Tab-separated table of C-alpha atoms and ligand atoms in Angstrom:
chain	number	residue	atom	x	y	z
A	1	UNK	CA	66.945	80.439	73.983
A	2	UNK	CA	65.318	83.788	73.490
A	3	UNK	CA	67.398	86.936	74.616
A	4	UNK	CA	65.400	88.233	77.774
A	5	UNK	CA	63.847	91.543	77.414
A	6	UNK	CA	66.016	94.496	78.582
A	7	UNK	CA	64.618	96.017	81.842
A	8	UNK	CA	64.348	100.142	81.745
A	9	UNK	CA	63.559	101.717	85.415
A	10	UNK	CA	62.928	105.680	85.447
A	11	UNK	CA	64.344	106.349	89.396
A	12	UNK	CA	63.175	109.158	91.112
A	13	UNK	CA	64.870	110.474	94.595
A	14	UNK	CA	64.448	113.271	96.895
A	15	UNK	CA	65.315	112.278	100.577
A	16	UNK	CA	67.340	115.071	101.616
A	17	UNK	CA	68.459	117.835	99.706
A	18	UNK	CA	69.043	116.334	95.962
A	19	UNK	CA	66.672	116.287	93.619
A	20	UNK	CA	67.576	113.597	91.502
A	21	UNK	CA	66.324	111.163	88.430
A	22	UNK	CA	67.690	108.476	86.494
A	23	UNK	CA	67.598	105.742	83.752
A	24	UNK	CA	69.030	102.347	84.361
A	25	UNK	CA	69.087	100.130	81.987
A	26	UNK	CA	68.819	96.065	83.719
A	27	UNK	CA	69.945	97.441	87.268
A	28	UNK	CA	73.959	97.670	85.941
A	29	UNK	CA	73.309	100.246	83.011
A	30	UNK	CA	73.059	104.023	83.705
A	31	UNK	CA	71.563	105.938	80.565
A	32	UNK	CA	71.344	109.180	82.166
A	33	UNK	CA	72.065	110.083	85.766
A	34	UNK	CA	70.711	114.014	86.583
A	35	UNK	CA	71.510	115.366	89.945
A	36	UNK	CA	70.335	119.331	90.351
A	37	UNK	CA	72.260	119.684	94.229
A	38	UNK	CA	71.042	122.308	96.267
A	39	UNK	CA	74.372	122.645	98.534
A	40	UNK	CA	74.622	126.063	97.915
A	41	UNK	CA	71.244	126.871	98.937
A	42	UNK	CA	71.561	125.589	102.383
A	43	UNK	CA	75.192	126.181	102.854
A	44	UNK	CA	74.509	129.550	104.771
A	45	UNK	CA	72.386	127.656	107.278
A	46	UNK	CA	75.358	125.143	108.211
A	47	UNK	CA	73.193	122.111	107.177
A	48	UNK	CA	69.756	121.078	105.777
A	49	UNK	CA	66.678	123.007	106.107
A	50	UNK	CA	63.815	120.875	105.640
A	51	UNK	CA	61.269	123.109	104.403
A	52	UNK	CA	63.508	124.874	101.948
A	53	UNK	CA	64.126	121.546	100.386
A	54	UNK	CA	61.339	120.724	99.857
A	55	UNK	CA	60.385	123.554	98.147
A	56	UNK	CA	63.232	123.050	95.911
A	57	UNK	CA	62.718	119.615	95.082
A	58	UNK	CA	58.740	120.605	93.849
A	59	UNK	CA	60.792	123.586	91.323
A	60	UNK	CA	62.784	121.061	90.251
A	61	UNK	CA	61.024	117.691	89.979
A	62	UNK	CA	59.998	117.800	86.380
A	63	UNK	CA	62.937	119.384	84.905
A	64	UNK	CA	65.141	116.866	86.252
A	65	UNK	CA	62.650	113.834	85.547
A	66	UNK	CA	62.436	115.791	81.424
A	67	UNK	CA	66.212	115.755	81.062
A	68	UNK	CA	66.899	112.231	82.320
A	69	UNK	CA	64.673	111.179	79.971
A	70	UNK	CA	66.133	112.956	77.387
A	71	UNK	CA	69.657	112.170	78.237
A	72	UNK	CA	68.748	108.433	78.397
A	73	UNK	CA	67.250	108.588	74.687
A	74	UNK	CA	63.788	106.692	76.182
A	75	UNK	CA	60.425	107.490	75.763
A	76	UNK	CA	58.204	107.128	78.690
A	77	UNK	CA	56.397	104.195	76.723
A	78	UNK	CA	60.077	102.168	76.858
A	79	UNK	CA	60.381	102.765	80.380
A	80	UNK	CA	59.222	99.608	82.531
A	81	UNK	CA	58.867	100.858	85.879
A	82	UNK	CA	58.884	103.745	88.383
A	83	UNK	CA	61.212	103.236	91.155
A	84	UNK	CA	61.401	106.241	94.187
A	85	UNK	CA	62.940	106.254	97.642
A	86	UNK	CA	60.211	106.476	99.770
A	87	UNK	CA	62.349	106.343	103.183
A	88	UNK	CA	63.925	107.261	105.326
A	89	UNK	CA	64.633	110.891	104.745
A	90	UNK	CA	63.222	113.993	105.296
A	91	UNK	CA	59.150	113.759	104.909
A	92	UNK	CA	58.338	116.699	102.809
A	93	UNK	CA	61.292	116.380	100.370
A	94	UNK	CA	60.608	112.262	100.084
A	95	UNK	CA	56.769	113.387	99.300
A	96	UNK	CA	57.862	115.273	96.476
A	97	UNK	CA	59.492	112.475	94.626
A	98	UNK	CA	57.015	110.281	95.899
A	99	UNK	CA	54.226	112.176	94.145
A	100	UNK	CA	55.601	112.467	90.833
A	101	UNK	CA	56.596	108.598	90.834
A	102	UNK	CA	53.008	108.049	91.631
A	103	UNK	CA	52.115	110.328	89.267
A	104	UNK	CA	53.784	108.993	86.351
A	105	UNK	CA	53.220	105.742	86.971
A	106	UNK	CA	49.502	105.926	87.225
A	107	UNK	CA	49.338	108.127	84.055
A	108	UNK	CA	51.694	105.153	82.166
A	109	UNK	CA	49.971	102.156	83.765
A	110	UNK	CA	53.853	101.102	84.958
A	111	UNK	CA	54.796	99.518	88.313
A	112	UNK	CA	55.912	102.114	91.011
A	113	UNK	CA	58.532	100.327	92.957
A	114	UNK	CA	59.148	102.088	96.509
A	115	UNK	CA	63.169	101.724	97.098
A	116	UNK	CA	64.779	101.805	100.628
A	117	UNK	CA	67.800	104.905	100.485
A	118	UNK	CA	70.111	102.694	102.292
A	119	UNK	CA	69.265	99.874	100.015
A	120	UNK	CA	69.946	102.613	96.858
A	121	UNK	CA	73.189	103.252	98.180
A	122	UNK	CA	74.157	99.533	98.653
A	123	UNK	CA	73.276	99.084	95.305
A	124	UNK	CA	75.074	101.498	94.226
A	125	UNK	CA	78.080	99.213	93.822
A	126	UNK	CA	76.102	97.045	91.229
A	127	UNK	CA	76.322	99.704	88.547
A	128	UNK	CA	79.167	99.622	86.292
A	129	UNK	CA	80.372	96.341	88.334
A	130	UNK	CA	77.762	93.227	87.104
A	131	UNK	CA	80.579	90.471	88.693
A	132	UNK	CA	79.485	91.956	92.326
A	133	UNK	CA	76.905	89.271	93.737
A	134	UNK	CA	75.670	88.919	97.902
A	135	UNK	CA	76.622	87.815	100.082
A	136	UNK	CA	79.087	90.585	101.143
A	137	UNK	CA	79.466	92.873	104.087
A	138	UNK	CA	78.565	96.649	103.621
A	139	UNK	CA	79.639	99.440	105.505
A	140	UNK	CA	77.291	102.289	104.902
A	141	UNK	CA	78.231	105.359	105.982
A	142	UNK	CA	76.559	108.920	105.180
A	143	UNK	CA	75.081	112.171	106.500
A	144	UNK	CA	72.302	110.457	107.848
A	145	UNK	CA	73.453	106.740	108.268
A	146	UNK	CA	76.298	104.564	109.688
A	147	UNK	CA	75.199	100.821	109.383
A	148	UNK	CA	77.575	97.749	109.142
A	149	UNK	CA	75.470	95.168	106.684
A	150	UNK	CA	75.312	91.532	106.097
A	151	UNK	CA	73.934	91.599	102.744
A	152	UNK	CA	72.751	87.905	102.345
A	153	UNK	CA	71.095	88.637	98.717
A	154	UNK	CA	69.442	91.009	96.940
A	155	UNK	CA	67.294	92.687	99.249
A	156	UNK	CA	67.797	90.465	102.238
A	157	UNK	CA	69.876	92.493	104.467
A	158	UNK	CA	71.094	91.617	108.649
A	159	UNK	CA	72.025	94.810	110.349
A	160	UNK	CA	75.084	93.636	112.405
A	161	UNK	CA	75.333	97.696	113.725
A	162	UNK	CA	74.631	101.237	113.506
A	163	UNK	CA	75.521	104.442	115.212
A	164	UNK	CA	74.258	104.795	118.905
A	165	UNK	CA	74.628	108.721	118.114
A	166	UNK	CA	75.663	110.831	114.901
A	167	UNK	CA	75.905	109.311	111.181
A	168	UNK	CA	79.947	109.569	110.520
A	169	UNK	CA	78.781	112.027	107.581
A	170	UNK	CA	77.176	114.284	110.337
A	171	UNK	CA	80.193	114.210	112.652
A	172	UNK	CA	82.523	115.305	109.460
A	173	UNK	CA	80.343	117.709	109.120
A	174	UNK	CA	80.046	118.692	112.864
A	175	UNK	CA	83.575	118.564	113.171
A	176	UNK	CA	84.105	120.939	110.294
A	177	UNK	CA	81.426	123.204	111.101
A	178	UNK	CA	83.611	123.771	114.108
A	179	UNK	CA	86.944	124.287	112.717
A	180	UNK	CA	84.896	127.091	110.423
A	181	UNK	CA	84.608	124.757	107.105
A	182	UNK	CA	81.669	125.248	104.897
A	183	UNK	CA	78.843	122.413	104.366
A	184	UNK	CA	78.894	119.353	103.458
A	185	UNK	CA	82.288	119.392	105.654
A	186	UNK	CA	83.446	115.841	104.957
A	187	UNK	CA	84.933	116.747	101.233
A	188	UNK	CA	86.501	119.736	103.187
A	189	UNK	CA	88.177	117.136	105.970
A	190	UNK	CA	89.020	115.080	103.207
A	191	UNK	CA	90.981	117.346	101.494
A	192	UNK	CA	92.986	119.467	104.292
A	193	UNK	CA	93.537	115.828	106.066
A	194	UNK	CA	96.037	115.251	102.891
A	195	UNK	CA	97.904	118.301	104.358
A	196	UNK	CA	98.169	117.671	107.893
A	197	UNK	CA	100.232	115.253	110.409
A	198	UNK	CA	97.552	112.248	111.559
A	199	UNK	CA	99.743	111.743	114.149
A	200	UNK	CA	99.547	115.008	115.857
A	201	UNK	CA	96.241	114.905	117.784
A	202	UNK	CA	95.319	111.341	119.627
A	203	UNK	CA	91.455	111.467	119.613
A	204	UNK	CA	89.571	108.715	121.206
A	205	UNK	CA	88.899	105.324	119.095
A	206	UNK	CA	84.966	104.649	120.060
A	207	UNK	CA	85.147	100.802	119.764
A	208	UNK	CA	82.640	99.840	122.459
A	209	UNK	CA	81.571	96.827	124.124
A	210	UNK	CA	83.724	93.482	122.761
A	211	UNK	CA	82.120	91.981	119.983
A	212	UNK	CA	79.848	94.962	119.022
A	213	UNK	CA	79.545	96.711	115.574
A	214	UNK	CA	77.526	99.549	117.017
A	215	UNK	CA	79.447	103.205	116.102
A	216	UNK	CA	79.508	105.947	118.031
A	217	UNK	CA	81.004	109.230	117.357
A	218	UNK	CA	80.089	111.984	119.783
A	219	UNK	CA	83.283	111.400	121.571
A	220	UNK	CA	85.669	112.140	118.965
A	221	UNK	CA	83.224	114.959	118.449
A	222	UNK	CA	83.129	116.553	121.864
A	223	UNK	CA	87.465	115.093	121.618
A	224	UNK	CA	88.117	117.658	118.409
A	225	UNK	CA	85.685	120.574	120.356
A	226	UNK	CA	87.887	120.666	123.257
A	227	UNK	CA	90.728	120.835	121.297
A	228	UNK	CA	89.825	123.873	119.610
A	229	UNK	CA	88.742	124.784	122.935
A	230	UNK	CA	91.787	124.657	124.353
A	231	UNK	CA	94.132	126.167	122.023
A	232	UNK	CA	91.951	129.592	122.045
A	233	UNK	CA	91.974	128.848	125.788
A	234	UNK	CA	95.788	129.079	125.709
A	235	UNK	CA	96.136	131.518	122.402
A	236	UNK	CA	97.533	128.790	120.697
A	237	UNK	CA	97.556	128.509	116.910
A	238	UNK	CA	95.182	125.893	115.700
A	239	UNK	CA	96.347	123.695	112.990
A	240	UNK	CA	93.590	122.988	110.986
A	241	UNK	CA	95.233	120.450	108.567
A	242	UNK	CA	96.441	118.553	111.397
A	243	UNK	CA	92.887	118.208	113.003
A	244	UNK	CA	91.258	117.225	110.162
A	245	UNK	CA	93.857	114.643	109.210
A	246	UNK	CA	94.086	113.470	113.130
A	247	UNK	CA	90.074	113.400	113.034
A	248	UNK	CA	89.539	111.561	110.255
A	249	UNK	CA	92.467	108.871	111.289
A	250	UNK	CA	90.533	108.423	114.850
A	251	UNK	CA	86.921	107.648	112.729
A	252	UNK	CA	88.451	105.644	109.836
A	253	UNK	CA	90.605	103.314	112.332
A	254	UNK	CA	86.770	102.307	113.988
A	255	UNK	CA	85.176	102.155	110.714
A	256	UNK	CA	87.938	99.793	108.860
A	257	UNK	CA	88.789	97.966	112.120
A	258	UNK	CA	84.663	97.007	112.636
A	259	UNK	CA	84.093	95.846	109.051
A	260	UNK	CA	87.062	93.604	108.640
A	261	UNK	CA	86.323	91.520	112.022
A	262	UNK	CA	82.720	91.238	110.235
A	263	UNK	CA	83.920	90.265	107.428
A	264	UNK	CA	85.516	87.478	108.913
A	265	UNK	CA	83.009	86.879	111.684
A	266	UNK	CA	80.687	86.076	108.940
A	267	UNK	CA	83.230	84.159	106.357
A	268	UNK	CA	82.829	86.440	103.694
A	269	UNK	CA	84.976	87.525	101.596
A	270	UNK	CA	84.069	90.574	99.730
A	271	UNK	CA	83.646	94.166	101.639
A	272	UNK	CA	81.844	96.765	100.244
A	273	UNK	CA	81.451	100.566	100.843
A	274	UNK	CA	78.417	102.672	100.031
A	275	UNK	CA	77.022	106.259	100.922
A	276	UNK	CA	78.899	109.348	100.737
A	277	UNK	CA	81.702	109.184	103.407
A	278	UNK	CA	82.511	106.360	101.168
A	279	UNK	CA	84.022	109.205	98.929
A	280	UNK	CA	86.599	110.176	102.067
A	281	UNK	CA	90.077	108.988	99.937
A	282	UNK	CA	91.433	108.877	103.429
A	283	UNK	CA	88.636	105.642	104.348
A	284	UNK	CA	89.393	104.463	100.882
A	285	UNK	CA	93.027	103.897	101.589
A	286	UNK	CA	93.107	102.801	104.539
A	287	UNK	CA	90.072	99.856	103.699
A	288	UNK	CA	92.418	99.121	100.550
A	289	UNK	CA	95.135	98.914	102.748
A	290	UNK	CA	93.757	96.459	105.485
A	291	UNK	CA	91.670	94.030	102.996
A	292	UNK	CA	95.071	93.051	100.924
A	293	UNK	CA	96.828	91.912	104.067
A	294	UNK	CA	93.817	90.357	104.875
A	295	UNK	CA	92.881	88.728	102.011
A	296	UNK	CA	89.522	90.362	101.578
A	297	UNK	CA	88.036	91.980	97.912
A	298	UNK	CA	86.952	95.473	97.935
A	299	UNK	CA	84.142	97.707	96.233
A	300	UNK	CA	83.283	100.727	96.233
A	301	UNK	CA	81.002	103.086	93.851
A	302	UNK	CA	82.480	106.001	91.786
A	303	UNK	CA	82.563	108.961	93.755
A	304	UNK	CA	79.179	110.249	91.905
A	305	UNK	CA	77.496	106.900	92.949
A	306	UNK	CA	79.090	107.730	96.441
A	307	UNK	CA	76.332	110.603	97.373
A	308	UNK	CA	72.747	111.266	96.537
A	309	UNK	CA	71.591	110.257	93.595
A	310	UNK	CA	68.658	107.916	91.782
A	311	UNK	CA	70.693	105.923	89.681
A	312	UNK	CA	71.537	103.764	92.643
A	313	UNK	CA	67.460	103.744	93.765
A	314	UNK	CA	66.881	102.536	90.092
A	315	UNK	CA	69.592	99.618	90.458
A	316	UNK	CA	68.223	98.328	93.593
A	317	UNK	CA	64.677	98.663	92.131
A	318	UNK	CA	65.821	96.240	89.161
A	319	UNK	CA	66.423	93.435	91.654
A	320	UNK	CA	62.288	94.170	93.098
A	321	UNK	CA	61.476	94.465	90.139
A	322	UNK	CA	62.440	91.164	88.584
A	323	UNK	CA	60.967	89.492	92.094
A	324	UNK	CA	57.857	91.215	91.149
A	325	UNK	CA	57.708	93.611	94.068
A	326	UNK	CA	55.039	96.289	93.202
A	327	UNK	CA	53.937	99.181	95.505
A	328	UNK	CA	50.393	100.294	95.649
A	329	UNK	CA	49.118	104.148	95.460
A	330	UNK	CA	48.819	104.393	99.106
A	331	UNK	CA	52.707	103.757	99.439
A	332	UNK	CA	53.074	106.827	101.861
A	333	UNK	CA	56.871	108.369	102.563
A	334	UNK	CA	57.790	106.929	105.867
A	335	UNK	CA	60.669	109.042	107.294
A	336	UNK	CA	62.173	106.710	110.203
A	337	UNK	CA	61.952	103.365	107.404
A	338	UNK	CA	64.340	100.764	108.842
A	339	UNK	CA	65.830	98.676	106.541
A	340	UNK	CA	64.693	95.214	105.789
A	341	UNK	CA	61.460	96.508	106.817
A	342	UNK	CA	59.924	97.081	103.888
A	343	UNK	CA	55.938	97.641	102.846
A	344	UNK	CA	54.355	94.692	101.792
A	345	UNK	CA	53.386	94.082	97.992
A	346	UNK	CA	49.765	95.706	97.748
A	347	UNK	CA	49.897	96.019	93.979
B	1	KG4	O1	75.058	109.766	101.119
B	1	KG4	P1	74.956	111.216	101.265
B	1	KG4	O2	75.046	112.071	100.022
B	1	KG4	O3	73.631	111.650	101.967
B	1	KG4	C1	72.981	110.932	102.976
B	1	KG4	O4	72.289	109.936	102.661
B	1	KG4	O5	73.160	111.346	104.132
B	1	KG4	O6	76.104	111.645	102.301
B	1	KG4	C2	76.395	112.966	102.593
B	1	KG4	C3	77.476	112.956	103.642
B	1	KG4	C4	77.787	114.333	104.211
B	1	KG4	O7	77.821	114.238	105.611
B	1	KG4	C5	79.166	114.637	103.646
B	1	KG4	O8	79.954	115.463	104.478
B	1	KG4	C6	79.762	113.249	103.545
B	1	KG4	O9	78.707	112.445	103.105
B	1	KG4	N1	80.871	113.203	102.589
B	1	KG4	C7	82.148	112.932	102.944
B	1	KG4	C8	82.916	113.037	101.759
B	1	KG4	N2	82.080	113.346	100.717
B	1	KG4	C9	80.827	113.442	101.260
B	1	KG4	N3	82.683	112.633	104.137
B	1	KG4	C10	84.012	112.420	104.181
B	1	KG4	N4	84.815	112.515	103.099
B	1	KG4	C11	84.320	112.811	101.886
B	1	KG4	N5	85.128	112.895	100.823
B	2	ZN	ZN1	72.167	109.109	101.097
């Protein structure tokens, strides 16, 4: 039998406030992976501002796009498709990938290939890990996004739940914000959570109605303000440690707790984690913990697959591509895109 081409897919994405390209070689492969973060840049504002990232993102487009091209070894001519998150994010910084994907792929005569985020980071845990195969359950939780997945096959996805309020990501960073961390907060929770007593504060579990896998976090949020509240109320010393590591016990117990009744809800038998609270070694742990008693395999990316990036949107775009799934030039950015509800094939 002859040896089926190699598939090469240039990813472009630019949702929220990384400007980021990539080169994935047959949707497991990454030849270069470029991230140019611009943390630091909003980091005085406490959080995202939209217009200044997408200015940004338009500086840095091409640079980034040049040097994972260069790190991959490719020339554009190898490259098989264009792949580019075209929701949900941010509209002016999606528009700026979304442009130079068009771009490209018009001026090369390739397939553009418009990629879900959520879908990118699911995919993430494809890379580096070809034995992964749906159907699994995916908890996806990031800055913008806490979904509990069904992930029937490639691309098929049942949303069993989301958040009724903030993403986890944004209450780690609320949270944080308040206890006078710097943005993003959740690496800064992470990390003084090692040094403090979980124990110490009870904050509310937010498990809802029986039977739901809905999230909801502005309890634990308002929980942790009052807290603070409270001890400047009374001039008592806060312990930071011991808030972050009493936080982040409260929001991990719901998170773990939700996917492994899924899991078994739905008979499955593999759990994965994706987006970049998926980095929190606290979540990590405790998922580990709860899916060997249970009997459950568990995945998660590297921590650099964890957060933004493109190599993820070009391993989900393998999977379209090799279905055939081609976008047309009016593929617009659609901020609010709900996954599973994807643009139809126009190409
Ligand atoms: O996936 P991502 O890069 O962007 C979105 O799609 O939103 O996720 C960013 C979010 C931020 O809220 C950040 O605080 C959180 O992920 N995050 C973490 C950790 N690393 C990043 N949260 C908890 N623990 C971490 N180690
Ligand atoms: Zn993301």
């Amino acid at each position: 039998m002859p040896k089926q081409q190699d598939v090469y897919i240039l990813a472009i994405e630019t949702s929220c406030d990384e400007t980021a390209a990539a080169v994935v070689k047959d949707g497991t492969e990454v030849l270069s992976n470029i991230i140019s973060s611009q943390i630091d840049l909003h980091k005085k504002y406490g959080g995202v501002v939209p217009e200044i990232a997408s200015r940004k993102h338009m500086e840095k487009i091409n640079p980034v796009i040049q040097e994972a091209m260069e790190k991959a070894g490719l020339t554009f001519k190898e490259i098989d498709a264009i792949a580019v998150t075209y929701g949900p994010g941010l509209v002016g910084a999606l528009l700026v990938g979304l442009s130079a994907a068009k771009g490209l792929a018009f001026a090369l005569k390739k397939p553009l290939i418009g990629i879900h985020h959520i879908e990118g980071h699911i995919s993430a845990n494809y890379i580096n890990n070809p034995n992964l195969q749906p159907p699994f359950i995916c908890l996806v939780v990031s800055g913008g996004h806490s979904h509990l997945v069904h992930v029937k096959d490639y691309g098929e996805y049942e949303i069993l739940g989301k958040t009724r309020d903030d993403a986890a990501g944004e209450a780690f960073d609320k949270v944080a914000r308040s206890l006078g961390l710097s943005y993003p907060g959740g690496p800064e929770i992470d990390r003084l959570a090692k040094e403090g007593d979980s124990q110490a504060i009870i904050f509310p579990r937010s498990y809802l109605e029986e039977g739901s896998y809905d999230f909801s976090f502005s309890g634990i949020k308002s929980a942790v303000l009052n807290h603070i509240n409270q001890c400047k109320m009374k001039d008592e010393k806060i312990h930071i440690q011991d808030v972050a590591a009493s936080f982040q016990d409260a929001v991990t117990d719901v998170l773990v707790e939700k996917t492994i009744q899924a899991a078994k809800q739905k008979q499955l038998t593999t759990i994965v984690m994706a987006g970049g609270v998926a980095a929190n070694q606290g979540l990590r742990q405790k998922m580990q913990h709860r899916c060997q008693i249970e009997g459950f395999s568990l995945e998660y990316p590297p921590l650099i697959l964890c957060t933004d990036n493109a190599a993820m949107i070009g391993a989900a775009a393998y999977h379209e591509y090799k279905k055939g799934v081609h976008h047309g030039w009016d593929l617009n950015a659609v901020p609010n895109l709900k996954l599973g509800e994807k643009i139809d094939v126009s190409f």
